[in-house]
PDB file of C-alpha atoms and ligand atoms in Angstrom:
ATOM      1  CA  UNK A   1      -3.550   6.603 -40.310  1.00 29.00           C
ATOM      2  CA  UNK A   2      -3.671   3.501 -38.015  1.00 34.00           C
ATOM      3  CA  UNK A   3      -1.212   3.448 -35.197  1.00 33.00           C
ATOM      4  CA  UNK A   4      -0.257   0.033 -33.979  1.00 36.00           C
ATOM      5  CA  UNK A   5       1.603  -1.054 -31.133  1.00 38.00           C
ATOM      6  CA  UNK A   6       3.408  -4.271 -29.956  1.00 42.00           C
ATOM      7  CA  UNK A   7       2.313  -3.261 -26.084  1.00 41.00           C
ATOM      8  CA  UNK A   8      -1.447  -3.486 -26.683  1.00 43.00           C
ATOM      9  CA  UNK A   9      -1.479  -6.410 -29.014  1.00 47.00           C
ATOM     10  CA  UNK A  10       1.113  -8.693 -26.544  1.00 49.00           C
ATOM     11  CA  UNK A  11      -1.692  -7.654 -23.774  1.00 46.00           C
ATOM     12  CA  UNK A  12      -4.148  -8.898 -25.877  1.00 47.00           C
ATOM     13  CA  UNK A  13      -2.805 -11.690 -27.071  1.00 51.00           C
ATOM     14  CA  UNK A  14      -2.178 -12.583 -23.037  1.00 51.00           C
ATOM     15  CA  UNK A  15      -5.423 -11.840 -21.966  1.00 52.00           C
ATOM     16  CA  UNK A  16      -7.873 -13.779 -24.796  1.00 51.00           C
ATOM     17  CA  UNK A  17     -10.750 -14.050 -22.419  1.00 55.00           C
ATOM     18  CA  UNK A  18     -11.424 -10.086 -22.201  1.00 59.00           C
ATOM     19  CA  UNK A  19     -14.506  -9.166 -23.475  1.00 64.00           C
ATOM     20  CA  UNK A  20     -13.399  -5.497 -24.438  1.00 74.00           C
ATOM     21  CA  UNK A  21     -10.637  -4.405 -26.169  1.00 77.00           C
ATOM     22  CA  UNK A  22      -9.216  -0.783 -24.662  1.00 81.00           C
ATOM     23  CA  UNK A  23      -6.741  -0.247 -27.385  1.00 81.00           C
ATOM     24  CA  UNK A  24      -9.206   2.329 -28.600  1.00 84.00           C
ATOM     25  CA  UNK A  25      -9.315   4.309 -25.597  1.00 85.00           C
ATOM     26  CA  UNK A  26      -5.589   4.006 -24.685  1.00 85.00           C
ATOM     27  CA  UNK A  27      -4.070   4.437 -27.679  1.00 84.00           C
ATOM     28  CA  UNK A  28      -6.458   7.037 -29.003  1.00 81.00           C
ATOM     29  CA  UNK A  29      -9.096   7.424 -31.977  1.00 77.00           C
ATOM     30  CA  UNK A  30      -6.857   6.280 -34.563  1.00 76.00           C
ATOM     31  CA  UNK A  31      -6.614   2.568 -32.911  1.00 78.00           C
ATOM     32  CA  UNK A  32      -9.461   0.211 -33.681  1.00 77.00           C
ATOM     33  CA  UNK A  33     -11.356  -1.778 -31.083  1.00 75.00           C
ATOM     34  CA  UNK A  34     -11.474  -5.074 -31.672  1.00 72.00           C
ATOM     35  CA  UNK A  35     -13.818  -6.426 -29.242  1.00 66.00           C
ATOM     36  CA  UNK A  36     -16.767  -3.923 -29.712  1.00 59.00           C
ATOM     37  CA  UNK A  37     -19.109  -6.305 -27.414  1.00 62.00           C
ATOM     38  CA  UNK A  38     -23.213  -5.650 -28.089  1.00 69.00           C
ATOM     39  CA  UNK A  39     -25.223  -5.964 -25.073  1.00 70.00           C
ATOM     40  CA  UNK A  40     -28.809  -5.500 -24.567  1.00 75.00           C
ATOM     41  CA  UNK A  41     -28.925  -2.960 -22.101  1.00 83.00           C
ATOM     42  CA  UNK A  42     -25.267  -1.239 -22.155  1.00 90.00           C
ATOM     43  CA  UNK A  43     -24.237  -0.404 -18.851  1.00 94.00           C
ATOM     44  CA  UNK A  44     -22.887   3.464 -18.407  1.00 96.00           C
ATOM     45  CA  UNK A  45     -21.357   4.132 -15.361  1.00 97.00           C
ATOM     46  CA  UNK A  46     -19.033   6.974 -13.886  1.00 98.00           C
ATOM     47  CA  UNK A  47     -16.691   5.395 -10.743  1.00 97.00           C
ATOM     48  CA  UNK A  48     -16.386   7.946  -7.751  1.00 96.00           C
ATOM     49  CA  UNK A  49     -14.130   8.242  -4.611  1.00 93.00           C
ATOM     50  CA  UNK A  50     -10.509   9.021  -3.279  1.00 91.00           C
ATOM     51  CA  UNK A  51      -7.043   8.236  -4.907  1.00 86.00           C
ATOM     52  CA  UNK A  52      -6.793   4.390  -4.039  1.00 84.00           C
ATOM     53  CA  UNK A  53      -9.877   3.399  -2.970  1.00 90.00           C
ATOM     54  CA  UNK A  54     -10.007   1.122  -5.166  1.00 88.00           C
ATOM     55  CA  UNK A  55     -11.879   2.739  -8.361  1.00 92.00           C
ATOM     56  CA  UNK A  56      -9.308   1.277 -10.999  1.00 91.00           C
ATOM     57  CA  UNK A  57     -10.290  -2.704  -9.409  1.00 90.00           C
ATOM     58  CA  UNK A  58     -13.739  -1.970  -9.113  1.00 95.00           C
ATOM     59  CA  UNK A  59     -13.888  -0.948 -12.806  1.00 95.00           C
ATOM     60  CA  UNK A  60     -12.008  -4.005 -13.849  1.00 91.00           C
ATOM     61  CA  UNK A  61     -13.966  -6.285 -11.827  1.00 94.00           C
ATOM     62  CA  UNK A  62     -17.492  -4.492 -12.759  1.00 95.00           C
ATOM     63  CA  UNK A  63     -16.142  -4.206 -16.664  1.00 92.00           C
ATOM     64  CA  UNK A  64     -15.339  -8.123 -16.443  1.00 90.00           C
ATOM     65  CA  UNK A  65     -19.258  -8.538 -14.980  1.00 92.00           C
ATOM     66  CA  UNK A  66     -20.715  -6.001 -16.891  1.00 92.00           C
ATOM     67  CA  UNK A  67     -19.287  -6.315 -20.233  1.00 88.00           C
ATOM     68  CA  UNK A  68     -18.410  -2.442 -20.524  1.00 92.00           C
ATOM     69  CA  UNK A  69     -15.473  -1.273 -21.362  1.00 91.00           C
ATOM     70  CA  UNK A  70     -13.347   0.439 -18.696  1.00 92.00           C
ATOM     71  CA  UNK A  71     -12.344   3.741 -19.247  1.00 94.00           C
ATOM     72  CA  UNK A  72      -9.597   5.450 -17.560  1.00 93.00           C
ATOM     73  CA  UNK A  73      -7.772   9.214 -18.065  1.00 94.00           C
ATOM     74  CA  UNK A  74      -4.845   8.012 -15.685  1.00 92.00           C
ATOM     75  CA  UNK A  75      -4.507   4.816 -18.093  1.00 90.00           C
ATOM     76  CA  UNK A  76      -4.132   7.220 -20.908  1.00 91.00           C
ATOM     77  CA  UNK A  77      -1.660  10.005 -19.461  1.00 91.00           C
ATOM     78  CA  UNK A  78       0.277   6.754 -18.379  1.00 88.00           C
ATOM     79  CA  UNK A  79       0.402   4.788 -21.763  1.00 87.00           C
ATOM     80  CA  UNK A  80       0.873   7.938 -23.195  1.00 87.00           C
ATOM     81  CA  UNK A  81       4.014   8.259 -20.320  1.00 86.00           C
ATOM     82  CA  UNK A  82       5.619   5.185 -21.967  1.00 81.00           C
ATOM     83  CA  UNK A  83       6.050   6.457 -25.422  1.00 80.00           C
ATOM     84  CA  UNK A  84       8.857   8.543 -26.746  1.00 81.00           C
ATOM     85  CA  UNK A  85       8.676  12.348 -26.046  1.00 79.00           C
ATOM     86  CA  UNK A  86       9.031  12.299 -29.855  1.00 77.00           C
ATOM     87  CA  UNK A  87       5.065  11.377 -30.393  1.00 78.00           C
ATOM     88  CA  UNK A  88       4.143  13.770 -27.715  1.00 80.00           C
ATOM     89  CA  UNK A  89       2.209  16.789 -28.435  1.00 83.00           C
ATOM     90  CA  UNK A  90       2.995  19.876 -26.350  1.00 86.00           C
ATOM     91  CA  UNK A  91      -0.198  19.733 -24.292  1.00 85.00           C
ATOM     92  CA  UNK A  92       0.531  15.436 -23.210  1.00 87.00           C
ATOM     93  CA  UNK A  93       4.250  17.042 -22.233  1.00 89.00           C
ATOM     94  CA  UNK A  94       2.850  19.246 -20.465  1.00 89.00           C
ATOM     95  CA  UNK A  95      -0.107  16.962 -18.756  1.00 90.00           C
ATOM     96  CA  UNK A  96       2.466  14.033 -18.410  1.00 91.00           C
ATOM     97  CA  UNK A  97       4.416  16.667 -16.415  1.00 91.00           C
ATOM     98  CA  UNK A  98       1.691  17.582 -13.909  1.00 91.00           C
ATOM     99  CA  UNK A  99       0.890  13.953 -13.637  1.00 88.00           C
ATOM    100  CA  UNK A 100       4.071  13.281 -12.753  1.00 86.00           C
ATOM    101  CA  UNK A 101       3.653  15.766  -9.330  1.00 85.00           C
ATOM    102  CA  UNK A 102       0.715  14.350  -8.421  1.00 81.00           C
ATOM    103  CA  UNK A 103      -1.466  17.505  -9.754  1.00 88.00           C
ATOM    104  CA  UNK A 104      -4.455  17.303 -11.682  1.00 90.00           C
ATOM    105  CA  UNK A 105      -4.107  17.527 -15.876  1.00 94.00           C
ATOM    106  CA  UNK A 106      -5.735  21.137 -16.722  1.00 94.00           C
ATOM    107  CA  UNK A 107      -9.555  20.809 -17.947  1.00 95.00           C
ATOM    108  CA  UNK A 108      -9.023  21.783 -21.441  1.00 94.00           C
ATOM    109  CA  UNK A 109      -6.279  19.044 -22.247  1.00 93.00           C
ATOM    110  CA  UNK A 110      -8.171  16.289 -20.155  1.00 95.00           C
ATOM    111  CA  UNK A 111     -11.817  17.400 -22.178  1.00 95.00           C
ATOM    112  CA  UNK A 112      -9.616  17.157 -25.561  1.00 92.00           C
ATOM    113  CA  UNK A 113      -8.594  13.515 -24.552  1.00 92.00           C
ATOM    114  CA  UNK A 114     -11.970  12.893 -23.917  1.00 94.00           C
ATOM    115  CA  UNK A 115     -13.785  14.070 -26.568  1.00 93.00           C
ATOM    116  CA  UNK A 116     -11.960  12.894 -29.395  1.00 90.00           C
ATOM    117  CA  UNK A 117     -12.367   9.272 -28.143  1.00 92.00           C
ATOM    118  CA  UNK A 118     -16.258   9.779 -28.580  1.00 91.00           C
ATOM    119  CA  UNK A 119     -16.527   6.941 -29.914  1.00 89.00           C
ATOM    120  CA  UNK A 120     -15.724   4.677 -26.738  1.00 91.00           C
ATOM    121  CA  UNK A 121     -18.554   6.118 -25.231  1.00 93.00           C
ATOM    122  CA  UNK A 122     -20.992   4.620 -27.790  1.00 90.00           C
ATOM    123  CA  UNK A 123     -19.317   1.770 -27.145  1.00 87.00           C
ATOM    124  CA  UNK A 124     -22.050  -1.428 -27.373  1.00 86.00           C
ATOM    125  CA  UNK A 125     -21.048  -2.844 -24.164  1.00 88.00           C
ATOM    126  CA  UNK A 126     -21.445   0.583 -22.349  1.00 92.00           C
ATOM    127  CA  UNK A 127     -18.760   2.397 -20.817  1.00 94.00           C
ATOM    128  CA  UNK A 128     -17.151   2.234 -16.705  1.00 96.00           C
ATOM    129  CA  UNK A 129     -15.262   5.840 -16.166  1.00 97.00           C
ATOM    130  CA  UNK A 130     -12.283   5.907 -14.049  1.00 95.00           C
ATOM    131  CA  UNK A 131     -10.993   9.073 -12.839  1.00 94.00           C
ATOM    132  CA  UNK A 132     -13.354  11.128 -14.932  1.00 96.00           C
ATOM    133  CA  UNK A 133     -14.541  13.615 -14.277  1.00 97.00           C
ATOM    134  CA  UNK A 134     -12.869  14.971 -11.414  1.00 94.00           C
ATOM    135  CA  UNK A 135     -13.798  18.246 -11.471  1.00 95.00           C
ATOM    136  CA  UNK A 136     -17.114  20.127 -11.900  1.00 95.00           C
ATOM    137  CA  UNK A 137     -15.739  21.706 -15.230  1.00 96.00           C
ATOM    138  CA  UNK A 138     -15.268  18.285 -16.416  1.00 97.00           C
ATOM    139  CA  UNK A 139     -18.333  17.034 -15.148  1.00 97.00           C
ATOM    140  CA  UNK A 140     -20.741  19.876 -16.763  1.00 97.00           C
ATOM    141  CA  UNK A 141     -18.443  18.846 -20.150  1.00 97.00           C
ATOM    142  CA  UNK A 142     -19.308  15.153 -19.955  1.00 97.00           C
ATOM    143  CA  UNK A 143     -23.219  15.964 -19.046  1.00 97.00           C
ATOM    144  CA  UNK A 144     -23.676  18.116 -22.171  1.00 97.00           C
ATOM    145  CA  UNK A 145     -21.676  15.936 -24.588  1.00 96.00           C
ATOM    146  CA  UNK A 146     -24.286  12.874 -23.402  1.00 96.00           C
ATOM    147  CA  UNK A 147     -27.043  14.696 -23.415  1.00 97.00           C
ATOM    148  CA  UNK A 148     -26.301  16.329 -27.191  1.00 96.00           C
ATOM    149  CA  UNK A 149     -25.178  12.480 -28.172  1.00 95.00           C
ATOM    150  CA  UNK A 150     -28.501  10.917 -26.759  1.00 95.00           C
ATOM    151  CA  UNK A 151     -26.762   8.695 -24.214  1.00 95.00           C
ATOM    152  CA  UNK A 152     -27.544   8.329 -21.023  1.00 95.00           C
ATOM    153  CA  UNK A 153     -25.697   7.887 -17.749  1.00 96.00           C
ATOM    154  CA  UNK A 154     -26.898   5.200 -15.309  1.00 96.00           C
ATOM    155  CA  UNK A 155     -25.482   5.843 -11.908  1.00 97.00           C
ATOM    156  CA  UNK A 156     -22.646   7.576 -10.121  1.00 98.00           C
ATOM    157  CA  UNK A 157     -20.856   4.880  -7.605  1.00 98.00           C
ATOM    158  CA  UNK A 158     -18.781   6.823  -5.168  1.00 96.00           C
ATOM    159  CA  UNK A 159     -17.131   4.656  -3.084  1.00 96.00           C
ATOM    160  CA  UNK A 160     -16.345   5.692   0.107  1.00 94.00           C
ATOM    161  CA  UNK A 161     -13.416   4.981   2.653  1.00 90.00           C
ATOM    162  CA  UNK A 162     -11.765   6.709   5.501  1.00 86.00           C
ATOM    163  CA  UNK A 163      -8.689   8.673   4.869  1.00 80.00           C
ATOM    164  CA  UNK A 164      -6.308   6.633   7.055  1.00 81.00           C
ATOM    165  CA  UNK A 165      -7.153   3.486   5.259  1.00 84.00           C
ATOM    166  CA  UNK A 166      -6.457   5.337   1.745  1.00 86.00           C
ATOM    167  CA  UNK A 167      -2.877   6.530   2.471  1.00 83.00           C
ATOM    168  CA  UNK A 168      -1.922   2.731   3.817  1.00 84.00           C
ATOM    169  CA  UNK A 169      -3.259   1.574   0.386  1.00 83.00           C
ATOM    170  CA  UNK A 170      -1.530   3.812  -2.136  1.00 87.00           C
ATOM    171  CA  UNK A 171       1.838   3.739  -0.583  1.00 87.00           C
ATOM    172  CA  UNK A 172       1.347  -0.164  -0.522  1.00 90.00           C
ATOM    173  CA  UNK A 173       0.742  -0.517  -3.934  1.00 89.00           C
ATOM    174  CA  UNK A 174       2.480  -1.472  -6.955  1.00 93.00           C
ATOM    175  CA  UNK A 175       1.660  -2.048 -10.490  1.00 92.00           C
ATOM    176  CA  UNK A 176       2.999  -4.419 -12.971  1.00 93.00           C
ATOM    177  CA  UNK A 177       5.261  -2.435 -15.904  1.00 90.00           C
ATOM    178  CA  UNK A 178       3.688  -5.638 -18.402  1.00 90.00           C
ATOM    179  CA  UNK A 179       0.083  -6.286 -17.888  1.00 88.00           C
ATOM    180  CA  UNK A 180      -0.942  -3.115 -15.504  1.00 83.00           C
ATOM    181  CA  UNK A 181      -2.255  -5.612 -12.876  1.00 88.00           C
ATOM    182  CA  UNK A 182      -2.364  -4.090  -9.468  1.00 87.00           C
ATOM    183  CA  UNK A 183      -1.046  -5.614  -6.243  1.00 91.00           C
ATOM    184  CA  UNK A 184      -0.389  -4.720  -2.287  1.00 90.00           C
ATOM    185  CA  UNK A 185       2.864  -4.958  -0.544  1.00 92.00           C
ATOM    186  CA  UNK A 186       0.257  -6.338   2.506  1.00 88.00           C
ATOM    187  CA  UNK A 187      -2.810  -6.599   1.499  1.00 83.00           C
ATOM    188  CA  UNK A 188      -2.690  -8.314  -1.964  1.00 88.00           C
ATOM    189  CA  UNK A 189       1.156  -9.510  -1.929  1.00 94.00           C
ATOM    190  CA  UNK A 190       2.215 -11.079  -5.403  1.00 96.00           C
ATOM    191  CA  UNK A 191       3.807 -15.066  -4.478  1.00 97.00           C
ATOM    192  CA  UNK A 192       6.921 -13.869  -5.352  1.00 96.00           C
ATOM    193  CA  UNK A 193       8.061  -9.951  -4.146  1.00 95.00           C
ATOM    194  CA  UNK A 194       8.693  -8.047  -7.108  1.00 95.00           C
ATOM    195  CA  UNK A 195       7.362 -10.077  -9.953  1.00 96.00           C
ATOM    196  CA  UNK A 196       3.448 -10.143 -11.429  1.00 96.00           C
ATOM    197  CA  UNK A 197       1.926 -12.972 -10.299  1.00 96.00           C
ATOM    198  CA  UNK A 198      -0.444 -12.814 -13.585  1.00 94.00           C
ATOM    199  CA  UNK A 199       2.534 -12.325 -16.548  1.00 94.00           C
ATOM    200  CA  UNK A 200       6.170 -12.348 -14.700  1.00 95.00           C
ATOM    201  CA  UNK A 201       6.454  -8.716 -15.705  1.00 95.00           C
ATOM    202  CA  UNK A 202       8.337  -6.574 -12.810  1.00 96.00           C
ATOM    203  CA  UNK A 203       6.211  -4.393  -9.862  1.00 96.00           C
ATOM    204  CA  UNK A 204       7.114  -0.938  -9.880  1.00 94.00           C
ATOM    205  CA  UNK A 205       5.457   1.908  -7.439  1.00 93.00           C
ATOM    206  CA  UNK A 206       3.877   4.430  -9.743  1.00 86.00           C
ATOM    207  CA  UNK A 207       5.603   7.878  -9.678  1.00 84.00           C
ATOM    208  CA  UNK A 208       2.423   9.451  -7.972  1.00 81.00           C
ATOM    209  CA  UNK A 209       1.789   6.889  -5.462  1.00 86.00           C
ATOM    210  CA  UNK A 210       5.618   8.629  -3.457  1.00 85.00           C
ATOM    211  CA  UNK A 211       4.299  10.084  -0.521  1.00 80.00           C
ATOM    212  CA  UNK A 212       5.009  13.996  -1.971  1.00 80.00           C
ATOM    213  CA  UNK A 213       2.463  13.109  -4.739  1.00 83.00           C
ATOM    214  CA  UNK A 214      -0.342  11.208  -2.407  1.00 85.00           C
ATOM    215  CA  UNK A 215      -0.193  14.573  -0.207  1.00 82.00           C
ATOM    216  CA  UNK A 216      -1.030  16.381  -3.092  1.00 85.00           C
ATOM    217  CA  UNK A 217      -2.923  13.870  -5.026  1.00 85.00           C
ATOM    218  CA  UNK A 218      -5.479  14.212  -2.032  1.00 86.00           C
ATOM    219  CA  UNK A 219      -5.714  17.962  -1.684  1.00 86.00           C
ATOM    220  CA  UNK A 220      -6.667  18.004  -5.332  1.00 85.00           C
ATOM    221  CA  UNK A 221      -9.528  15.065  -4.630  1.00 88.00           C
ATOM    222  CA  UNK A 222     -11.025  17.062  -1.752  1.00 86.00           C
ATOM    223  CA  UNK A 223     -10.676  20.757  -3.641  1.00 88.00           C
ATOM    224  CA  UNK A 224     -11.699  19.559  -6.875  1.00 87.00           C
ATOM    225  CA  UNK A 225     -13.442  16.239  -7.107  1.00 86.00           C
ATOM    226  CA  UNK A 226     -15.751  16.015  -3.395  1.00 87.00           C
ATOM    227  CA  UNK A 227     -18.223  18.575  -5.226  1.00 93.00           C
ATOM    228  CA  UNK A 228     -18.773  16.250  -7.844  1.00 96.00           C
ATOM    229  CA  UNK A 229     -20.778  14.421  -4.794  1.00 95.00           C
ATOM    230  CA  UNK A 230     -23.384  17.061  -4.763  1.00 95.00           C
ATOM    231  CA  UNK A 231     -23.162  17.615  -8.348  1.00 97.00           C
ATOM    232  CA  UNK A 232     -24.292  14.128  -8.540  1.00 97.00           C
ATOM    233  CA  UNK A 233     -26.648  13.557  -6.203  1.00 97.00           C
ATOM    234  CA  UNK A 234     -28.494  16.786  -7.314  1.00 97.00           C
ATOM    235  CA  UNK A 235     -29.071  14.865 -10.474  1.00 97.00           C
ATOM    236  CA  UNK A 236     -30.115  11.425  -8.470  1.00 97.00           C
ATOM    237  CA  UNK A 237     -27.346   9.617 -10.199  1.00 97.00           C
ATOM    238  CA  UNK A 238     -24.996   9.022  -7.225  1.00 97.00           C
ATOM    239  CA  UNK A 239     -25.050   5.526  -5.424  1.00 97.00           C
ATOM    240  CA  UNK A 240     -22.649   5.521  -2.260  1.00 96.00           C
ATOM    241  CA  UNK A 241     -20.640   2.241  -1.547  1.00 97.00           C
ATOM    242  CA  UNK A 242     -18.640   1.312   1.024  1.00 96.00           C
ATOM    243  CA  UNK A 243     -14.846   0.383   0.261  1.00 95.00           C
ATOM    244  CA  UNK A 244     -14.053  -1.645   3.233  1.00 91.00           C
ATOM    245  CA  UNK A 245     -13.511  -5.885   2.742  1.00 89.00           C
ATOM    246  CA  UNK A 246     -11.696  -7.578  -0.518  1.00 88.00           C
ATOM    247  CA  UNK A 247     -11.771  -6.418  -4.332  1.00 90.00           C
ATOM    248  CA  UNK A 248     -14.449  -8.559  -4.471  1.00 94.00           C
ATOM    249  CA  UNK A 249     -16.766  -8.161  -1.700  1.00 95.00           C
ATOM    250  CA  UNK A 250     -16.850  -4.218  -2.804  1.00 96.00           C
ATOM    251  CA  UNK A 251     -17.598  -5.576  -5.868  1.00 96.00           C
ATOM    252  CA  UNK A 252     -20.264  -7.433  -4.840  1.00 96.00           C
ATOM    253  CA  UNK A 253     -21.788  -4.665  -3.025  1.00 97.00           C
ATOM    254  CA  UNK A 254     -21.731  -2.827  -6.192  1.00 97.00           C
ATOM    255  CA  UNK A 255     -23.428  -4.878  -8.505  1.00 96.00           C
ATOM    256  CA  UNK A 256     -26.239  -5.486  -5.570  1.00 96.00           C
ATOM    257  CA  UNK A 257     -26.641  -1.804  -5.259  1.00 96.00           C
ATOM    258  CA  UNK A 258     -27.124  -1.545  -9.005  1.00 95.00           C
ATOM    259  CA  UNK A 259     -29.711  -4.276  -8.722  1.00 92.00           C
ATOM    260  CA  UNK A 260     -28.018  -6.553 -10.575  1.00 89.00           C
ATOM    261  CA  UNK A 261     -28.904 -10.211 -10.322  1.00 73.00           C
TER     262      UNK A 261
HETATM  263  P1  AMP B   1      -5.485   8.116 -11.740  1.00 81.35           P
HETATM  264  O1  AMP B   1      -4.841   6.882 -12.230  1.00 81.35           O
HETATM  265  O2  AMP B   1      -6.935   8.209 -12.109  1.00 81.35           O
HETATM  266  O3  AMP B   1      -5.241   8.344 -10.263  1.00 81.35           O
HETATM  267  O4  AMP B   1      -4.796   9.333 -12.518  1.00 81.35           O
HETATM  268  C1  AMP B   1      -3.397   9.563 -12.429  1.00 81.35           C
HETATM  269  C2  AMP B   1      -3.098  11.022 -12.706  1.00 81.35           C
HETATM  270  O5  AMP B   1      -3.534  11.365 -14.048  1.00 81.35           O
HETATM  271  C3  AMP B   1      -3.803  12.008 -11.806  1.00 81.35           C
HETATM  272  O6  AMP B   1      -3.103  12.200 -10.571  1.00 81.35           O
HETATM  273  C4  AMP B   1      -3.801  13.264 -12.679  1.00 81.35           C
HETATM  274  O7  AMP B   1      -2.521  13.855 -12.719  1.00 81.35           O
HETATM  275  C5  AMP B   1      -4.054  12.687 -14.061  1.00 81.35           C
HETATM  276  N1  AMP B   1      -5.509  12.596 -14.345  1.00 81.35           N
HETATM  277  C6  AMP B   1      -6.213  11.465 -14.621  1.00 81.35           C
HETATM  278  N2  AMP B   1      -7.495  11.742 -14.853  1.00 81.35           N
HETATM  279  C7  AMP B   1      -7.631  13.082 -14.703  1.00 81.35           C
HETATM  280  C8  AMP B   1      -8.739  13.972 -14.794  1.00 81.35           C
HETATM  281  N3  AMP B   1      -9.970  13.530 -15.084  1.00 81.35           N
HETATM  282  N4  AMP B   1      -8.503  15.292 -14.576  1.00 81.35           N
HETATM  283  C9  AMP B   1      -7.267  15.758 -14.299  1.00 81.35           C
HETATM  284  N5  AMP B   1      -6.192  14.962 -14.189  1.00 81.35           N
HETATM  285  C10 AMP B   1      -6.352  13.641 -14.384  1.00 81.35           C
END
């Protein structure tokens, strides 16, 4: 049956210029996308790199240039957070749960997630990954599934930054309950403190951004997710960019390293 949900269509409604529609991806296979954009040459790209360098930004800025759709796990576990434990199955109570800590979801539930939203990853537009995969289990998943569904990845971008820098920016940050945009206590302030400069809605600090979680949060990335470099690079997919400057200088960089014009 078709799920709908007030959330997804008010964020639509608010945001008419998007050229993709994630209510597919976020909501789960049962929601319809209604913005399947066609482009000639689809864009497939996985994003790379530390908790808050930056990768959710970069893959709404690159998904606004690119036309692909961005695709992130976290987005899920999180819309999937907002809902009544009522809708939950066991294994999103139990993911939800190790999100909350800071810990990484176990393979198996994140694969699940994954897989049954195969369709997003035919997507016309192409697909940007966020957060996925972030380990080598999920990695050698995500390889196999493209390769059996004839679609090819087109680069790795693994943006780098040093580790100082990344605890300023997470503990800084704060997202918008409404329309998920993402802002800096210093570095990106909103006009007013507290309030989305984009749809009123109020700031909050994500649960996993306390500093408990980031301490954890990073001794996940560098157990689990810094062999994905190599894993990468030994299939000449991964493109390193630097994180330092604005959103959109990084951005910038990214698109020149990917040669586009
Ligand atoms: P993110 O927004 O990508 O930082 O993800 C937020 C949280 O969701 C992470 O700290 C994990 O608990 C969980 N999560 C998201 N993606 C994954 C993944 N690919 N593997 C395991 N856990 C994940």
């Amino acid at each position: 049956m078709e799920r709908s949900c007030d959330y997804f269509d008010e964020y639509n409604a608010m945001n008419p210029e998007n050229k993709t529609d994630r209510a597919a991806w976020l909501q789960g296979p049962s929601a319809k996308c209604s913005k399947p954009g066609e482009v000639d040459s689809p864009w497939r790209l996985v994003l790379l790199g530390a908790p808050g360098v930056g990768k959710g930004t970069q893959a709404s800025l690159l998904s606004e240039r690119l036309g692909a759709c961005h695709l992130s796990t976290g987005d899920v576990f999180r819309a999937a957070g907002g809902r009544p434990d009522c809708e939950q199955t066991p294994a999103m109570l139990a993911a939800l749960e190790h999100m909350r800590h800071g810990e990484l979801v176990p393979d198996s539930t994140v694969w699940e997630m994954v897989r049954e939203r195969n369709g997003c990853l035919h997507c016309g537009g192409g697909f940007i990954l966020d957060g996925f995969p972030r380990t080598l289990s999920q990695a050698e998943a995500l390889r196999q599934h493209m390769a059996n569904e004839k679609l090819a990845l087109h680069a790795v971008v693994n943006y780098e930054l040093p580790l100082e820098e990344i605890v300023a920016r997470l503990s800084g940050r704060r997202t918008c309950k409404q329309c998920k945009a993402v802002f800096h206590i210093t570095g990106q302030p909103p006009k007013k403190q507290g309030v989305c400069d984009h749809c009123g809605g109020a700031l909050f600090q994500r649960e996993d951004d306390r500093p408990e979680s980031v301490q954890v949060r990073m001794e996940a990335y560098q157990k689990s997710t810094m062999p994905l470099i190599e894993f990468y690079s030994g299939l000449g997919l991964l493109m390193p960019v630097e994180a330092t400057g604005t959103p959109e200088e990084i951005c910038g960089r990214t698109v020149k390293a990917l040669g586009v014009s």
